[in-house]
mmCIF file of C-alpha atoms in Angstrom:
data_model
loop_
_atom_site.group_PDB
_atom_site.id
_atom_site.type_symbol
_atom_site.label_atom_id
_atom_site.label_comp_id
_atom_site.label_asym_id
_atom_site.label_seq_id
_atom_site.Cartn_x
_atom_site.Cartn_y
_atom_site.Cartn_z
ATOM 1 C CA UNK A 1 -51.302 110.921 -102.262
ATOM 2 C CA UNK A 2 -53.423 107.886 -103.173
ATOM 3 C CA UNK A 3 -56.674 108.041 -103.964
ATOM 4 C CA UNK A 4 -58.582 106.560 -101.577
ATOM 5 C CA UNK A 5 -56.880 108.804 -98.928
ATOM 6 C CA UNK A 6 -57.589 111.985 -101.067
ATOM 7 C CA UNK A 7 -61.084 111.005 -101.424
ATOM 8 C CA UNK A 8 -61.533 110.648 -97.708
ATOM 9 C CA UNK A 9 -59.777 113.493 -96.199
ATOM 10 C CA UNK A 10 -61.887 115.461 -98.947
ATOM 11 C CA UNK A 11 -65.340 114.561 -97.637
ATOM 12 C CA UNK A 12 -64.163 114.902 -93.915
ATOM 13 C CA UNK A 13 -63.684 118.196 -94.870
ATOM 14 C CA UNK A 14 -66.287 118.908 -97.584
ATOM 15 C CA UNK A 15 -68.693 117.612 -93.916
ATOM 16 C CA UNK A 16 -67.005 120.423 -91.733
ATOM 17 C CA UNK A 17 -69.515 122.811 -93.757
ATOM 18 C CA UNK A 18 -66.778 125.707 -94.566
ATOM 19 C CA UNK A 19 -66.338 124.340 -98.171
ATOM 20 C CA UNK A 20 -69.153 124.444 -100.928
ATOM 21 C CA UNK A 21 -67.010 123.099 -103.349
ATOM 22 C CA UNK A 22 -63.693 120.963 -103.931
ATOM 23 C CA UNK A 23 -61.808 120.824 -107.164
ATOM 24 C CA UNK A 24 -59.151 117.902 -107.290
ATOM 25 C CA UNK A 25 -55.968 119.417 -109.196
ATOM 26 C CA UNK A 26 -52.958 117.044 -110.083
ATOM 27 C CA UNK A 27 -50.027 119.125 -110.123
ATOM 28 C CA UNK A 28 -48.320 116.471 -112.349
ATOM 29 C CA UNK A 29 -50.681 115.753 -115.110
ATOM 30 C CA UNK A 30 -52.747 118.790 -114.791
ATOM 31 C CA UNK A 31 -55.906 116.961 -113.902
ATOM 32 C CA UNK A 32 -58.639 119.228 -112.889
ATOM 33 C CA UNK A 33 -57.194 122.803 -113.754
ATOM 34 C CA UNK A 34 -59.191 123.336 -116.488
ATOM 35 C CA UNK A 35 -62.418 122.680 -114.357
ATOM 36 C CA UNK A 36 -61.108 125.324 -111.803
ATOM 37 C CA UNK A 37 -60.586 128.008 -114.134
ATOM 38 C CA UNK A 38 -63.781 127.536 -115.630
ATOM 39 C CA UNK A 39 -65.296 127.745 -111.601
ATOM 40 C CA UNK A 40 -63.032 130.900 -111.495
ATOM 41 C CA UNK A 41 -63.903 132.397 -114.422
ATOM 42 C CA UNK A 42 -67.246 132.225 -113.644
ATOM 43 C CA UNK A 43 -67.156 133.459 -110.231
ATOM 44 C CA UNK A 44 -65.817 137.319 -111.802
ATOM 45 C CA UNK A 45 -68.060 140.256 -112.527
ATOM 46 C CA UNK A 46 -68.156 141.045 -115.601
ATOM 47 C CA UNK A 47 -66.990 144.677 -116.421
ATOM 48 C CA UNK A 48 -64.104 146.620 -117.664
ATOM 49 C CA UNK A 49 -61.325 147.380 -115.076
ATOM 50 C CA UNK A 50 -62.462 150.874 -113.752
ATOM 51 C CA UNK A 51 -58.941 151.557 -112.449
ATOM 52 C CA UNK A 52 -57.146 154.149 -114.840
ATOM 53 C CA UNK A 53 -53.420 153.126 -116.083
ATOM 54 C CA UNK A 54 -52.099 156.586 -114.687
ATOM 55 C CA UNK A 55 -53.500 155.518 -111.147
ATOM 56 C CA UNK A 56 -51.415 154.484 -108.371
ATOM 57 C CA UNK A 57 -52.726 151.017 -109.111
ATOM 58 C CA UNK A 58 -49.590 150.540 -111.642
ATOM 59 C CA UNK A 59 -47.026 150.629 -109.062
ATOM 60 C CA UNK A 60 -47.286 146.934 -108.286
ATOM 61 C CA UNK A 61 -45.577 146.683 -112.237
ATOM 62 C CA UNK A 62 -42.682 148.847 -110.603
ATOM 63 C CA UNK A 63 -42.202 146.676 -107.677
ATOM 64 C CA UNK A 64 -42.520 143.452 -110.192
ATOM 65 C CA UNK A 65 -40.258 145.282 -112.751
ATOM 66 C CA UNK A 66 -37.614 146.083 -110.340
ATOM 67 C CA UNK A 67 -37.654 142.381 -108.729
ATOM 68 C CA UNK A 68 -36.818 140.996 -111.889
ATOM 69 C CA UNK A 69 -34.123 142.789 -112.785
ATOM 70 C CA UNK A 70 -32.796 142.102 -109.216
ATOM 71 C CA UNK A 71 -33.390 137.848 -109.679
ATOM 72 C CA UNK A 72 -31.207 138.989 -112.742
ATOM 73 C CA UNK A 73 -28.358 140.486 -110.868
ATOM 74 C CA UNK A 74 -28.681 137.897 -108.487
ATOM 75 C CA UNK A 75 -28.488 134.841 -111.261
ATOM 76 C CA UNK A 76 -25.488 136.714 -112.693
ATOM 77 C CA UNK A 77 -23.036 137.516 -110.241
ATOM 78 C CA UNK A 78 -24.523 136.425 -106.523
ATOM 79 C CA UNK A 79 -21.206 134.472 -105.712
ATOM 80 C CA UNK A 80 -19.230 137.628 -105.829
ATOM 81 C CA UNK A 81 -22.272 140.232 -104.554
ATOM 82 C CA UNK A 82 -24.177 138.490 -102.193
ATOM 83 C CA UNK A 83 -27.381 140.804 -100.801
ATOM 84 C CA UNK A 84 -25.163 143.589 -101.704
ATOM 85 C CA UNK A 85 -27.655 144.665 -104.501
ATOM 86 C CA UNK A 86 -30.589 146.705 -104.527
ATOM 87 C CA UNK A 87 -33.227 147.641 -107.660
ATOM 88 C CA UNK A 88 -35.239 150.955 -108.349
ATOM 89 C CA UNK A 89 -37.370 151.192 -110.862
ATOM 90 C CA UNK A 90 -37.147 154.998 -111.334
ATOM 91 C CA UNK A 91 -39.917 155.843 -114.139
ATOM 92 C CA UNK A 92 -42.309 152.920 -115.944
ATOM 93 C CA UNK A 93 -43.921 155.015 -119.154
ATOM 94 C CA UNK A 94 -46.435 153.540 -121.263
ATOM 95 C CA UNK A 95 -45.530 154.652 -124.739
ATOM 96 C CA UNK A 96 -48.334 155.590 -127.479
ATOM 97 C CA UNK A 97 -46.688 152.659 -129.555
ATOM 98 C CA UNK A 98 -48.205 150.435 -126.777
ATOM 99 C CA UNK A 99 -44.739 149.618 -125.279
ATOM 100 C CA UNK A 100 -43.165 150.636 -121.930
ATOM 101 C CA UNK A 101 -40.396 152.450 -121.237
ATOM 102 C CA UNK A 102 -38.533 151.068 -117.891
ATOM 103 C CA UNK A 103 -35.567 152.800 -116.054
ATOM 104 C CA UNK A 104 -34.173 151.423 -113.071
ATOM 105 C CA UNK A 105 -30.918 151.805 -110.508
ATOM 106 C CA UNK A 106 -28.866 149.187 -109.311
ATOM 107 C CA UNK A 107 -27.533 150.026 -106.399
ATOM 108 C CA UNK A 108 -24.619 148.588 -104.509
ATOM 109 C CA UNK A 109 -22.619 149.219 -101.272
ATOM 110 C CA UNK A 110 -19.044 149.758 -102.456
ATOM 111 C CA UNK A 111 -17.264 151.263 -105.144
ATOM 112 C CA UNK A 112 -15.922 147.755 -105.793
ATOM 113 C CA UNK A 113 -18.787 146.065 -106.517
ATOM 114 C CA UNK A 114 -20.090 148.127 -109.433
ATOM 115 C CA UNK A 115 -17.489 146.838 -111.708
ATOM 116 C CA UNK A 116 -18.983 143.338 -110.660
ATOM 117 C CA UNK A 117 -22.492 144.533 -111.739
ATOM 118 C CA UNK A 118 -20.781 146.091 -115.149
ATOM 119 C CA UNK A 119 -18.728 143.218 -116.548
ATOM 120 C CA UNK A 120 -15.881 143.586 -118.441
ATOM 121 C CA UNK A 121 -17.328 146.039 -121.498
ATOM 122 C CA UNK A 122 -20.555 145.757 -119.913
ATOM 123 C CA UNK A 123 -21.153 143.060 -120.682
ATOM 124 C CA UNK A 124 -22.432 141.195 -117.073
ATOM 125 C CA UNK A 125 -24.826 144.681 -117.105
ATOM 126 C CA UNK A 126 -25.987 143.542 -120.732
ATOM 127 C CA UNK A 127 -26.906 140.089 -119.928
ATOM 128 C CA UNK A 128 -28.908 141.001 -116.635
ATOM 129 C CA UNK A 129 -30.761 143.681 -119.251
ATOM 130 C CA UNK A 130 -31.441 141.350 -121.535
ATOM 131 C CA UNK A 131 -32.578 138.822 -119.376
ATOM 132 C CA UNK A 132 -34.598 140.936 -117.597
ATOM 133 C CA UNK A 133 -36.058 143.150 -120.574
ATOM 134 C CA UNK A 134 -37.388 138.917 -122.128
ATOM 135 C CA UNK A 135 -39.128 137.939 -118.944
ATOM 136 C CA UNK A 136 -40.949 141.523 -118.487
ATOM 137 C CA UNK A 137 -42.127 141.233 -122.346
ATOM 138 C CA UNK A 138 -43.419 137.630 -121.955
ATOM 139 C CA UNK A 139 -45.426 139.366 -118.212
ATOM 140 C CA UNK A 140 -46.137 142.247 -119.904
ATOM 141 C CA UNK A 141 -47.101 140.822 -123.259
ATOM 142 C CA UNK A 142 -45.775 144.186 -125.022
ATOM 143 C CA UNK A 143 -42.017 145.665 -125.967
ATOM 144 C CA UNK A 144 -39.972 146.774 -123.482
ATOM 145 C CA UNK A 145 -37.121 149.488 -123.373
ATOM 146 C CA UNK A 146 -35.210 148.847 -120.586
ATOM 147 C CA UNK A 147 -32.164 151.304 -119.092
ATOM 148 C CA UNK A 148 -30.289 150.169 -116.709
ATOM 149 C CA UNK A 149 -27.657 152.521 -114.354
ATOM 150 C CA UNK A 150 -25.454 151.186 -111.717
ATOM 151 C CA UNK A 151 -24.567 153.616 -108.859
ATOM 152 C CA UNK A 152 -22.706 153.203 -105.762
ATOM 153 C CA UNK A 153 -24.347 154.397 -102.141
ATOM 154 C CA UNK A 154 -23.064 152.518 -99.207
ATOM 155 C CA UNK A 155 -26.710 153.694 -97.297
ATOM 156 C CA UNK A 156 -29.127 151.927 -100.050
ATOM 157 C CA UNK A 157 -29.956 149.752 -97.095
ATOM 158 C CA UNK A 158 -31.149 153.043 -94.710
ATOM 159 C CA UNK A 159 -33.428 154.240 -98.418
ATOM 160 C CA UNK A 160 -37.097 155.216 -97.669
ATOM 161 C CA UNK A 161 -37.360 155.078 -101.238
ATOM 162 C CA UNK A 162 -36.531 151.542 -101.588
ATOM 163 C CA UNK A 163 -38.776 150.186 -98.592
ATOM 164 C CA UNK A 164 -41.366 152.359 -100.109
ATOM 165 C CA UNK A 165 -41.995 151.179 -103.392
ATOM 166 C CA UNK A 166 -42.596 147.761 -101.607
ATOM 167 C CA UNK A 167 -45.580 149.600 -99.710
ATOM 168 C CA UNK A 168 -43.520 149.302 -96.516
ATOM 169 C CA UNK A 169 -42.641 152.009 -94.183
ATOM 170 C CA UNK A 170 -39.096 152.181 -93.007
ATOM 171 C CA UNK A 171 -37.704 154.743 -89.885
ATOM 172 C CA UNK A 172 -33.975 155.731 -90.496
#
């Protein structure tokens, strides 16, 4: 967007009353990030996080875990299992080393398709770890032990358990 135009469609809206403040942000040079994240920054109370790592709060890192292993599957094989595939993460355990332990179940409908998920000597089920296992140490900013199991039930779509972890409720 040019300039000018930004400029003006800023104040016409900067008059409406609703904003206090407007922070111009160039998505391709970066312009003006740093000034928001300073207004940001400023703008949190100040504290330690009062919610305890054992507390239900940690179940978003389930749900995140268990989407990224299922991008995983998806990047891997999605021409031959297309929205076939679910994810579970089944236990997230921080370890006194500081690392987290992460088990999860990749479910598909048919018998046939686990093979797909597997690989030939595992190794499709490998890659999709290891994939998986990098982008939750660079989020998590810690190790990660990763298991991964692949089991076969044709009603994964009709799973409480699934919909749940995702907050949602879900009548069979």
């Amino acid at each position: 967007m040019r300039r000018d135009t930004l400029l003006a469609l800023s104040q016409r809206l900067f008059e409406t009353g609703v904003y206090s403040e407007v922070f111009m942000i160039s998505a391709l040079s970066g312009d003006g990030v740093e000034d928001l994240k300073t207004r940001l920054a400023l703008a949190m109370p100040e504290g330690r996080g009062s919610t305890p790592r054992t507390s239900p709060a940690d179940v978003p890192l389930r749900v995140l875990a268990a989407e990224i292993t299922r991008e995983k599957v998806y990047l891997r094989v999605h021409e031959e299992l297309p929205y076939s595939a679910a994810v579970e993460t089944t236990a997230f355990e921080d370890r006194p080393d500081g690392s987290a332990r992460i088990e999860q179940t990749i479910y598909v409908e048919r018998e046939s398709q686990r093979p797909i998920v597997l690989g030939k000597g595992g190794q499709t089920l490998k890659w999709i770890g290891q994939k998986a296992r990098e982008e939750l140490i660079e989020i998590l900013d810690r190790p990660v032990h990763l298991f991964l199991t692949v089991k076969v039930d044709p009603k994964w779509q009709d799973s409480k358990a699934l919909y749940a972890q995702f907050g949602l409720e879900f009548d069979v």
